[in-house]
Each structure stands twice: as structure tokens, then as C-alpha cells.
């Protein structure tokens, strides 16, 4: 079985009018890989515009129970110094065992967030689940230039308001 490949034209090749899409597909796959790698890197700088709180302040209790975390990470319940292991007993003594009473937690600016969370975990393990964080009312102090975020837009102004309407 033999086939004749001569179409009678000699050495002239016929023109092919179809587009060769193989290089186009190669370029598109390379671009897809580049965008897949670059997309997660583009979301590192997340800008958040926080809304202002318009919540009505809650009425302040007659005798609020303040738990303070000092700069040296020591605790004080009201004005009395307190050891961490004795927190549950001291709270039960101040509240007469009423674990539904709200505990107002206030901490020094220099106290790391992890240490405040540790105190809140101690409160939770003691059975006190109603916790309010206390902050200063009014305009927040501006951040020092060395710590200020580097953004193209000016940062939004924020105010520190106490949780649940507490005032120090």
C-alpha cells in the first residue's frame, strides 16, 4: 500500500490560514502562574476604616467592680492589691458570690495584649463571664511617628470608648 504525496505543485508549500494557538496558550499559562503567586502578596497591607460607635452609654452601677492590671503586671481589685491565684476567691468575696455582676477590667497602656487576655481567662475560669473593658473617653492620643502605620491615605481618627459604657 503506497500513497502518493505529490499534489502536483512542485516545491511550493500551501499557505496555512489557521492561527497557531500553542504559543498563545503557553503565554497565558505563564501569566496565570505569575498572578497566582503575586495575588497573595498583594493583600499584605490591609486598610480598615473603622466606624464610630453610636451606642448609648449604659447606666453605671452604683458600686462598680474594677479589676486593674498595672504596668508591672500585678493585679488590683478595687484599691486592694491581689495575687493571681486568689482572684476567684477575692471576686466571690466582693460580689457575695454573684457571678452575674459585671467586672470592669482596666489595664495600663504598657501592658501587652496577651497579659490582658490572660487576666480575662482567669476571670472566665473563676466563672465571671460579664466583663467590660475600660478605656478613656474622648480623642485618642496620636501615635508616635516611629510606630505610625505607613499608608498613602491619612489614618482614620478613632476614639477610645469604654465597653458597656463604663467610665474610669
mmCIF file with all atom_site columns, N, CA and C in Angstrom, residues 59-124:
data_model
loop_
_atom_site.group_PDB
_atom_site.id
_atom_site.type_symbol
_atom_site.label_atom_id
_atom_site.label_alt_id
_atom_site.label_comp_id
_atom_site.label_asym_id
_atom_site.label_entity_id
_atom_site.label_seq_id
_atom_site.pdbx_PDB_ins_code
_atom_site.Cartn_x
_atom_site.Cartn_y
_atom_site.Cartn_z
_atom_site.occupancy
_atom_site.B_iso_or_equiv
_atom_site.pdbx_formal_charge
_atom_site.auth_seq_id
_atom_site.auth_comp_id
_atom_site.auth_asym_id
_atom_site.auth_atom_id
_atom_site.pdbx_PDB_model_num
ATOM 1   N N  . UNK A 1 59  ? -26.193 52.622 81.936 1.00 0.00 ? 59  UNK A N  1
ATOM 2   C CA . UNK A 1 59  ? -26.119 53.251 83.260 1.00 0.00 ? 59  UNK A CA 1
ATOM 3   C C  . UNK A 1 59  ? -25.015 52.609 84.093 1.00 0.00 ? 59  UNK A C  1
ATOM 4   N N  . UNK A 1 60  ? -24.278 53.451 84.758 1.00 0.00 ? 60  UNK A N  1
ATOM 5   C CA . UNK A 1 60  ? -23.160 52.979 85.568 1.00 0.00 ? 60  UNK A CA 1
ATOM 6   C C  . UNK A 1 60  ? -23.694 52.386 86.868 1.00 0.00 ? 60  UNK A C  1
ATOM 7   N N  . UNK A 1 61  ? -23.174 51.235 87.272 1.00 0.00 ? 61  UNK A N  1
ATOM 8   C CA . UNK A 1 61  ? -23.621 50.657 88.549 1.00 0.00 ? 61  UNK A CA 1
ATOM 9   C C  . UNK A 1 61  ? -23.236 51.565 89.708 1.00 0.00 ? 61  UNK A C  1
ATOM 10  N N  . UNK A 1 62  ? -23.980 51.435 90.801 1.00 0.00 ? 62  UNK A N  1
ATOM 11  C CA . UNK A 1 62  ? -23.698 52.270 91.976 1.00 0.00 ? 62  UNK A CA 1
ATOM 12  C C  . UNK A 1 62  ? -22.291 52.034 92.504 1.00 0.00 ? 62  UNK A C  1
ATOM 13  N N  . UNK A 1 63  ? -21.902 50.788 92.565 1.00 0.00 ? 63  UNK A N  1
ATOM 14  C CA . UNK A 1 63  ? -20.563 50.456 93.061 1.00 0.00 ? 63  UNK A CA 1
ATOM 15  C C  . UNK A 1 63  ? -19.906 49.509 92.066 1.00 0.00 ? 63  UNK A C  1
ATOM 16  N N  . UNK A 1 64  ? -19.226 50.050 91.021 1.00 0.00 ? 64  UNK A N  1
ATOM 17  C CA . UNK A 1 64  ? -18.606 49.171 90.025 1.00 0.00 ? 64  UNK A CA 1
ATOM 18  C C  . UNK A 1 64  ? -17.426 48.407 90.612 1.00 0.00 ? 64  UNK A C  1
ATOM 19  N N  . UNK A 1 65  ? -17.204 47.233 90.052 1.00 0.00 ? 65  UNK A N  1
ATOM 20  C CA . UNK A 1 65  ? -16.113 46.371 90.493 1.00 0.00 ? 65  UNK A CA 1
ATOM 21  C C  . UNK A 1 65  ? -14.999 46.447 89.456 1.00 0.00 ? 65  UNK A C  1
ATOM 22  N N  . UNK A 1 66  ? -13.908 47.148 89.790 1.00 0.00 ? 66  UNK A N  1
ATOM 23  C CA . UNK A 1 66  ? -12.789 47.351 88.859 1.00 0.00 ? 66  UNK A CA 1
ATOM 24  C C  . UNK A 1 66  ? -11.677 46.361 89.167 1.00 0.00 ? 66  UNK A C  1
ATOM 25  N N  . UNK A 1 67  ? -11.194 45.694 88.118 1.00 0.00 ? 67  UNK A N  1
ATOM 26  C CA . UNK A 1 67  ? -10.015 44.850 88.210 1.00 0.00 ? 67  UNK A CA 1
ATOM 27  C C  . UNK A 1 67  ? -8.952  45.522 87.360 1.00 0.00 ? 67  UNK A C  1
ATOM 28  N N  . UNK A 1 68  ? -7.865  45.964 87.988 1.00 0.00 ? 68  UNK A N  1
ATOM 29  C CA . UNK A 1 68  ? -6.828  46.721 87.290 1.00 0.00 ? 68  UNK A CA 1
ATOM 30  C C  . UNK A 1 68  ? -5.593  45.861 87.073 1.00 0.00 ? 68  UNK A C  1
ATOM 31  N N  . UNK A 1 69  ? -5.021  45.986 85.869 1.00 0.00 ? 69  UNK A N  1
ATOM 32  C CA . UNK A 1 69  ? -3.748  45.342 85.554 1.00 0.00 ? 69  UNK A CA 1
ATOM 33  C C  . UNK A 1 69  ? -2.723  46.461 85.466 1.00 0.00 ? 69  UNK A C  1
ATOM 34  N N  . UNK A 1 70  ? -1.792  46.467 86.410 1.00 0.00 ? 70  UNK A N  1
ATOM 35  C CA . UNK A 1 70  ? -0.802  47.543 86.475 1.00 0.00 ? 70  UNK A CA 1
ATOM 36  C C  . UNK A 1 70  ? 0.335   47.304 85.488 1.00 0.00 ? 70  UNK A C  1
ATOM 37  N N  . UNK A 1 71  ? 1.184   48.309 85.358 1.00 0.00 ? 71  UNK A N  1
ATOM 38  C CA . UNK A 1 71  ? 2.313   48.249 84.419 1.00 0.00 ? 71  UNK A CA 1
ATOM 39  C C  . UNK A 1 71  ? 3.251   47.089 84.725 1.00 0.00 ? 71  UNK A C  1
ATOM 40  N N  . UNK A 1 72  ? 3.420   46.758 86.001 1.00 0.00 ? 72  UNK A N  1
ATOM 41  C CA . UNK A 1 72  ? 4.296   45.650 86.390 1.00 0.00 ? 72  UNK A CA 1
ATOM 42  C C  . UNK A 1 72  ? 3.563   44.303 86.373 1.00 0.00 ? 72  UNK A C  1
ATOM 43  N N  . UNK A 1 73  ? 2.356   44.263 85.765 1.00 0.00 ? 73  UNK A N  1
ATOM 44  C CA . UNK A 1 73  ? 1.512   43.078 85.582 1.00 0.00 ? 73  UNK A CA 1
ATOM 45  C C  . UNK A 1 73  ? 0.909   42.561 86.877 1.00 0.00 ? 73  UNK A C  1
ATOM 46  N N  . UNK A 1 74  ? 0.953   43.357 87.936 1.00 0.00 ? 74  UNK A N  1
ATOM 47  C CA . UNK A 1 74  ? 0.272   42.968 89.162 1.00 0.00 ? 74  UNK A CA 1
ATOM 48  C C  . UNK A 1 74  ? -1.198  43.360 89.051 1.00 0.00 ? 74  UNK A C  1
ATOM 49  N N  . UNK A 1 75  ? -2.036  42.706 89.838 1.00 0.00 ? 75  UNK A N  1
ATOM 50  C CA . UNK A 1 75  ? -3.481  42.941 89.794 1.00 0.00 ? 75  UNK A CA 1
ATOM 51  C C  . UNK A 1 75  ? -3.932  43.712 91.022 1.00 0.00 ? 75  UNK A C  1
ATOM 52  N N  . UNK A 1 76  ? -5.023  44.446 90.863 1.00 0.00 ? 76  UNK A N  1
ATOM 53  C CA . UNK A 1 76  ? -5.659  45.133 91.981 1.00 0.00 ? 76  UNK A CA 1
ATOM 54  C C  . UNK A 1 76  ? -7.163  45.044 91.784 1.00 0.00 ? 76  UNK A C  1
ATOM 55  N N  . UNK A 1 77  ? -7.862  44.608 92.798 1.00 0.00 ? 77  UNK A N  1
ATOM 56  C CA . UNK A 1 77  ? -9.317  44.543 92.776 1.00 0.00 ? 77  UNK A CA 1
ATOM 57  C C  . UNK A 1 77  ? -9.823  45.724 93.578 1.00 0.00 ? 77  UNK A C  1
ATOM 58  N N  . UNK A 1 78  ? -10.374 46.707 92.889 1.00 0.00 ? 78  UNK A N  1
ATOM 59  C CA . UNK A 1 78  ? -10.697 47.984 93.524 1.00 0.00 ? 78  UNK A CA 1
ATOM 60  C C  . UNK A 1 78  ? -9.389  48.685 93.830 1.00 0.00 ? 78  UNK A C  1
ATOM 61  N N  . UNK A 1 79  ? -9.120  48.957 95.098 1.00 0.00 ? 79  UNK A N  1
ATOM 62  C CA . UNK A 1 79  ? -7.862  49.577 95.511 1.00 0.00 ? 79  UNK A CA 1
ATOM 63  C C  . UNK A 1 79  ? -6.923  48.580 96.188 1.00 0.00 ? 79  UNK A C  1
ATOM 64  N N  . UNK A 1 80  ? -7.376  47.340 96.341 1.00 0.00 ? 80  UNK A N  1
ATOM 65  C CA . UNK A 1 80  ? -6.603  46.342 97.085 1.00 0.00 ? 80  UNK A CA 1
ATOM 66  C C  . UNK A 1 80  ? -5.728  45.516 96.137 1.00 0.00 ? 80  UNK A C  1
ATOM 67  N N  . UNK A 1 81  ? -4.417  45.389 96.437 1.00 0.00 ? 81  UNK A N  1
ATOM 68  C CA . UNK A 1 81  ? -3.562  44.518 95.624 1.00 0.00 ? 81  UNK A CA 1
ATOM 69  C C  . UNK A 1 81  ? -4.017  43.065 95.745 1.00 0.00 ? 81  UNK A C  1
ATOM 70  N N  . UNK A 1 82  ? -3.743  42.291 94.697 1.00 0.00 ? 82  UNK A N  1
ATOM 71  C CA . UNK A 1 82  ? -4.289  40.938 94.638 1.00 0.00 ? 82  UNK A CA 1
ATOM 72  C C  . UNK A 1 82  ? -3.306  40.021 93.930 1.00 0.00 ? 82  UNK A C  1
ATOM 73  N N  . UNK A 1 83  ? -3.174  38.811 94.423 1.00 0.00 ? 83  UNK A N  1
ATOM 74  C CA . UNK A 1 83  ? -2.352  37.782 93.773 1.00 0.00 ? 83  UNK A CA 1
ATOM 75  C C  . UNK A 1 83  ? -3.229  37.039 92.757 1.00 0.00 ? 83  UNK A C  1
ATOM 76  N N  . UNK A 1 84  ? -2.653  36.642 91.635 1.00 0.00 ? 84  UNK A N  1
ATOM 77  C CA . UNK A 1 84  ? -3.428  35.972 90.574 1.00 0.00 ? 84  UNK A CA 1
ATOM 78  C C  . UNK A 1 84  ? -4.139  34.701 91.033 1.00 0.00 ? 84  UNK A C  1
ATOM 79  N N  . UNK A 1 85  ? -3.488  33.825 91.816 1.00 0.00 ? 85  UNK A N  1
ATOM 80  C CA . UNK A 1 85  ? -4.195  32.599 92.225 1.00 0.00 ? 85  UNK A CA 1
ATOM 81  C C  . UNK A 1 85  ? -5.412  32.865 93.117 1.00 0.00 ? 85  UNK A C  1
ATOM 82  N N  . UNK A 1 86  ? -5.450  34.007 93.786 1.00 0.00 ? 86  UNK A N  1
ATOM 83  C CA . UNK A 1 86  ? -6.542  34.325 94.705 1.00 0.00 ? 86  UNK A CA 1
ATOM 84  C C  . UNK A 1 86  ? -7.646  35.154 94.048 1.00 0.00 ? 86  UNK A C  1
ATOM 85  N N  . UNK A 1 87  ? -7.613  35.317 92.718 1.00 0.00 ? 87  UNK A N  1
ATOM 86  C CA . UNK A 1 87  ? -8.575  36.182 92.030 1.00 0.00 ? 87  UNK A CA 1
ATOM 87  C C  . UNK A 1 87  ? -10.011 35.703 92.215 1.00 0.00 ? 87  UNK A C  1
ATOM 88  N N  . UNK A 1 88  ? -10.265 34.407 92.029 1.00 0.00 ? 88  UNK A N  1
ATOM 89  C CA . UNK A 1 88  ? -11.628 33.881 92.154 1.00 0.00 ? 88  UNK A CA 1
ATOM 90  C C  . UNK A 1 88  ? -12.194 34.070 93.546 1.00 0.00 ? 88  UNK A C  1
ATOM 91  N N  . UNK A 1 89  ? -11.383 33.806 94.574 1.00 0.00 ? 89  UNK A N  1
ATOM 92  C CA . UNK A 1 89  ? -11.842 33.959 95.960 1.00 0.00 ? 89  UNK A CA 1
ATOM 93  C C  . UNK A 1 89  ? -12.120 35.425 96.283 1.00 0.00 ? 89  UNK A C  1
ATOM 94  N N  . UNK A 1 90  ? -11.252 36.315 95.818 1.00 0.00 ? 90  UNK A N  1
ATOM 95  C CA . UNK A 1 90  ? -11.436 37.738 96.101 1.00 0.00 ? 90  UNK A CA 1
ATOM 96  C C  . UNK A 1 90  ? -12.690 38.270 95.398 1.00 0.00 ? 90  UNK A C  1
ATOM 97  N N  . UNK A 1 91  ? -12.933 37.825 94.164 1.00 0.00 ? 91  UNK A N  1
ATOM 98  C CA . UNK A 1 91  ? -14.136 38.260 93.456 1.00 0.00 ? 91  UNK A CA 1
ATOM 99  C C  . UNK A 1 91  ? -15.395 37.742 94.135 1.00 0.00 ? 91  UNK A C  1
ATOM 100 N N  . UNK A 1 92  ? -15.366 36.485 94.579 1.00 0.00 ? 92  UNK A N  1
ATOM 101 C CA . UNK A 1 92  ? -16.524 35.936 95.295 1.00 0.00 ? 92  UNK A CA 1
ATOM 102 C C  . UNK A 1 92  ? -16.785 36.716 96.580 1.00 0.00 ? 92  UNK A C  1
ATOM 103 N N  . UNK A 1 93  ? -15.723 37.143 97.259 1.00 0.00 ? 93  UNK A N  1
ATOM 104 C CA . UNK A 1 93  ? -15.889 37.936 98.479 1.00 0.00 ? 93  UNK A CA 1
ATOM 105 C C  . UNK A 1 93  ? -16.470 39.312 98.204 1.00 0.00 ? 93  UNK A C  1
ATOM 106 N N  . UNK A 1 94  ? -16.032 39.966 97.120 1.00 0.00 ? 94  UNK A N  1
ATOM 107 C CA . UNK A 1 94  ? -16.534 41.311 96.791 1.00 0.00 ? 94  UNK A CA 1
ATOM 108 C C  . UNK A 1 94  ? -17.961 41.282 96.263 1.00 0.00 ? 94  UNK A C  1
ATOM 109 N N  . UNK A 1 95  ? -18.321 40.215 95.533 1.00 0.00 ? 95  UNK A N  1
ATOM 110 C CA . UNK A 1 95  ? -19.645 40.161 94.907 1.00 0.00 ? 95  UNK A CA 1
ATOM 111 C C  . UNK A 1 95  ? -20.629 39.310 95.696 1.00 0.00 ? 95  UNK A C  1
ATOM 112 N N  . UNK A 1 96  ? -20.226 38.774 96.796 1.00 0.00 ? 96  UNK A N  1
ATOM 113 C CA . UNK A 1 96  ? -21.043 37.861 97.602 1.00 0.00 ? 96  UNK A CA 1
ATOM 114 C C  . UNK A 1 96  ? -21.473 36.648 96.790 1.00 0.00 ? 96  UNK A C  1
ATOM 115 N N  . UNK A 1 97  ? -20.609 36.187 95.912 1.00 0.00 ? 97  UNK A N  1
ATOM 116 C CA . UNK A 1 97  ? -20.877 35.000 95.115 1.00 0.00 ? 97  UNK A CA 1
ATOM 117 C C  . UNK A 1 97  ? -21.748 35.244 93.891 1.00 0.00 ? 97  UNK A C  1
ATOM 118 N N  . UNK A 1 98  ? -22.082 36.502 93.595 1.00 0.00 ? 98  UNK A N  1
ATOM 119 C CA . UNK A 1 98  ? -22.918 36.818 92.430 1.00 0.00 ? 98  UNK A CA 1
ATOM 120 C C  . UNK A 1 98  ? -22.031 36.877 91.184 1.00 0.00 ? 98  UNK A C  1
ATOM 121 N N  . UNK A 1 99  ? -22.034 35.809 90.414 1.00 0.00 ? 99  UNK A N  1
ATOM 122 C CA . UNK A 1 99  ? -21.168 35.755 89.229 1.00 0.00 ? 99  UNK A CA 1
ATOM 123 C C  . UNK A 1 99  ? -21.789 36.423 88.015 1.00 0.00 ? 99  UNK A C  1
ATOM 124 N N  . UNK A 1 100 ? -22.982 36.959 88.149 1.00 0.00 ? 100 UNK A N  1
ATOM 125 C CA . UNK A 1 100 ? -23.612 37.705 87.061 1.00 0.00 ? 100 UNK A CA 1
ATOM 126 C C  . UNK A 1 100 ? -23.249 39.186 87.107 1.00 0.00 ? 100 UNK A C  1
ATOM 127 N N  . UNK A 1 101 ? -22.546 39.598 88.146 1.00 0.00 ? 101 UNK A N  1
ATOM 128 C CA . UNK A 1 101 ? -22.126 41.002 88.254 1.00 0.00 ? 101 UNK A CA 1
ATOM 129 C C  . UNK A 1 101 ? -21.019 41.286 87.249 1.00 0.00 ? 101 UNK A C  1
ATOM 130 N N  . UNK A 1 102 ? -21.088 42.455 86.629 1.00 0.00 ? 102 UNK A N  1
ATOM 131 C CA . UNK A 1 102 ? -20.102 42.838 85.619 1.00 0.00 ? 102 UNK A CA 1
ATOM 132 C C  . UNK A 1 102 ? -18.795 43.265 86.295 1.00 0.00 ? 102 UNK A C  1
ATOM 133 N N  . UNK A 1 103 ? -17.672 42.778 85.735 1.00 0.00 ? 103 UNK A N  1
ATOM 134 C CA . UNK A 1 103 ? -16.336 43.134 86.220 1.00 0.00 ? 103 UNK A CA 1
ATOM 135 C C  . UNK A 1 103 ? -15.709 44.054 85.170 1.00 0.00 ? 103 UNK A C  1
ATOM 136 N N  . UNK A 1 104 ? -15.304 45.242 85.588 1.00 0.00 ? 104 UNK A N  1
ATOM 137 C CA . UNK A 1 104 ? -14.695 46.220 84.691 1.00 0.00 ? 104 UNK A CA 1
ATOM 138 C C  . UNK A 1 104 ? -13.173 46.039 84.735 1.00 0.00 ? 104 UNK A C  1
ATOM 139 N N  . UNK A 1 105 ? -12.594 45.663 83.605 1.00 0.00 ? 105 UNK A N  1
ATOM 140 C CA . UNK A 1 105 ? -11.151 45.417 83.515 1.00 0.00 ? 105 UNK A CA 1
ATOM 141 C C  . UNK A 1 105 ? -10.504 46.646 82.897 1.00 0.00 ? 105 UNK A C  1
ATOM 142 N N  . UNK A 1 106 ? -9.515  47.174 83.582 1.00 0.00 ? 106 UNK A N  1
ATOM 143 C CA . UNK A 1 106 ? -8.737  48.278 83.031 1.00 0.00 ? 106 UNK A CA 1
ATOM 144 C C  . UNK A 1 106 ? -7.261  47.927 83.156 1.00 0.00 ? 106 UNK A C  1
ATOM 145 N N  . UNK A 1 107 ? -6.515  48.305 82.115 1.00 0.00 ? 107 UNK A N  1
ATOM 146 C CA . UNK A 1 107 ? -5.101  47.944 82.070 1.00 0.00 ? 107 UNK A CA 1
ATOM 147 C C  . UNK A 1 107 ? -4.283  49.152 81.649 1.00 0.00 ? 107 UNK A C  1
ATOM 148 N N  . UNK A 1 108 ? -3.062  49.207 82.121 1.00 0.00 ? 108 UNK A N  1
ATOM 149 C CA . UNK A 1 108 ? -2.124  50.257 81.737 1.00 0.00 ? 108 UNK A CA 1
ATOM 150 C C  . UNK A 1 108 ? -1.791  50.122 80.254 1.00 0.00 ? 108 UNK A C  1
ATOM 151 N N  . UNK A 1 109 ? -1.441  51.236 79.613 1.00 0.00 ? 109 UNK A N  1
ATOM 152 C CA . UNK A 1 109 ? -1.087  51.204 78.187 1.00 0.00 ? 109 UNK A CA 1
ATOM 153 C C  . UNK A 1 109 ? 0.103   50.301 77.910 1.00 0.00 ? 109 UNK A C  1
ATOM 154 N N  . UNK A 1 110 ? 1.010   50.189 78.857 1.00 0.00 ? 110 UNK A N  1
ATOM 155 C CA . UNK A 1 110 ? 2.236   49.424 78.648 1.00 0.00 ? 110 UNK A CA 1
ATOM 156 C C  . UNK A 1 110 ? 2.028   47.917 78.801 1.00 0.00 ? 110 UNK A C  1
ATOM 157 N N  . UNK A 1 111 ? 0.841   47.480 79.230 1.00 0.00 ? 111 UNK A N  1
ATOM 158 C CA . UNK A 1 111 ? 0.575   46.059 79.426 1.00 0.00 ? 111 UNK A CA 1
ATOM 159 C C  . UNK A 1 111 ? 0.309   45.420 78.063 1.00 0.00 ? 111 UNK A C  1
ATOM 160 N N  . UNK A 1 112 ? 1.046   44.367 77.708 1.00 0.00 ? 112 UNK A N  1
ATOM 161 C CA . UNK A 1 112 ? 0.810   43.693 76.424 1.00 0.00 ? 112 UNK A CA 1
ATOM 162 C C  . UNK A 1 112 ? -0.577  43.053 76.369 1.00 0.00 ? 112 UNK A C  1
ATOM 163 N N  . UNK A 1 113 ? -1.111  42.943 75.165 1.00 0.00 ? 113 UNK A N  1
ATOM 164 C CA . UNK A 1 113 ? -2.445  42.401 74.960 1.00 0.00 ? 113 UNK A CA 1
ATOM 165 C C  . UNK A 1 113 ? -2.563  40.971 75.492 1.00 0.00 ? 113 UNK A C  1
ATOM 166 N N  . UNK A 1 114 ? -1.526  40.186 75.339 1.00 0.00 ? 114 UNK A N  1
ATOM 167 C CA . UNK A 1 114 ? -1.554  38.802 75.807 1.00 0.00 ? 114 UNK A CA 1
ATOM 168 C C  . UNK A 1 114 ? -1.759  38.707 77.310 1.00 0.00 ? 114 UNK A C  1
ATOM 169 N N  . UNK A 1 115 ? -1.192  39.646 78.052 1.00 0.00 ? 115 UNK A N  1
ATOM 170 C CA . UNK A 1 115 ? -1.362  39.630 79.505 1.00 0.00 ? 115 UNK A CA 1
ATOM 171 C C  . UNK A 1 115 ? -2.778  40.031 79.910 1.00 0.00 ? 115 UNK A C  1
ATOM 172 N N  . UNK A 1 116 ? -3.388  40.946 79.158 1.00 0.00 ? 116 UNK A N  1
ATOM 173 C CA . UNK A 1 116 ? -4.788  41.304 79.430 1.00 0.00 ? 116 UNK A CA 1
ATOM 174 C C  . UNK A 1 116 ? -5.682  40.103 79.146 1.00 0.00 ? 116 UNK A C  1
ATOM 175 N N  . UNK A 1 117 ? -5.387  39.380 78.070 1.00 0.00 ? 117 UNK A N  1
ATOM 176 C CA . UNK A 1 117 ? -6.173  38.188 77.750 1.00 0.00 ? 117 UNK A CA 1
ATOM 177 C C  . UNK A 1 117 ? -5.993  37.109 78.824 1.00 0.00 ? 117 UNK A C  1
ATOM 178 N N  . UNK A 1 118 ? -4.810  37.034 79.399 1.00 0.00 ? 118 UNK A N  1
ATOM 179 C CA . UNK A 1 118 ? -4.564  36.079 80.479 1.00 0.00 ? 118 UNK A CA 1
ATOM 180 C C  . UNK A 1 118 ? -5.459  36.385 81.673 1.00 0.00 ? 118 UNK A C  1
ATOM 181 N N  . UNK A 1 119 ? -5.585  37.677 82.020 1.00 0.00 ? 119 UNK A N  1
ATOM 182 C CA . UNK A 1 119 ? -6.449  38.078 83.128 1.00 0.00 ? 119 UNK A CA 1
ATOM 183 C C  . UNK A 1 119 ? -7.901  37.772 82.796 1.00 0.00 ? 119 UNK A C  1
ATOM 184 N N  . UNK A 1 120 ? -8.303  38.009 81.551 1.00 0.00 ? 120 UNK A N  1
ATOM 185 C CA . UNK A 1 120 ? -9.679  37.706 81.165 1.00 0.00 ? 120 UNK A CA 1
ATOM 186 C C  . UNK A 1 120 ? -9.944  36.203 81.214 1.00 0.00 ? 120 UNK A C  1
ATOM 187 N N  . UNK A 1 121 ? -8.948  35.386 80.889 1.00 0.00 ? 121 UNK A N  1
ATOM 188 C CA . UNK A 1 121 ? -9.094  33.934 81.023 1.00 0.00 ? 121 UNK A CA 1
ATOM 189 C C  . UNK A 1 121 ? -9.221  33.530 82.486 1.00 0.00 ? 121 UNK A C  1
ATOM 190 N N  . UNK A 1 122 ? -8.493  34.209 83.366 1.00 0.00 ? 122 UNK A N  1
ATOM 191 C CA . UNK A 1 122 ? -8.635  33.944 84.803 1.00 0.00 ? 122 UNK A CA 1
ATOM 192 C C  . UNK A 1 122 ? -10.057 34.270 85.269 1.00 0.00 ? 122 UNK A C  1
ATOM 193 N N  . UNK A 1 123 ? -10.602 35.373 84.769 1.00 0.00 ? 123 UNK A N  1
ATOM 194 C CA . UNK A 1 123 ? -11.982 35.732 85.124 1.00 0.00 ? 123 UNK A CA 1
ATOM 195 C C  . UNK A 1 123 ? -12.958 34.669 84.635 1.00 0.00 ? 123 UNK A C  1
ATOM 196 N N  . UNK A 1 124 ? -12.759 34.221 83.403 1.00 0.00 ? 124 UNK A N  1
ATOM 197 C CA . UNK A 1 124 ? -13.654 33.203 82.845 1.00 0.00 ? 124 UNK A CA 1
ATOM 198 C C  . UNK A 1 124 ? -13.567 31.903 83.634 1.00 0.00 ? 124 UNK A C  1
#
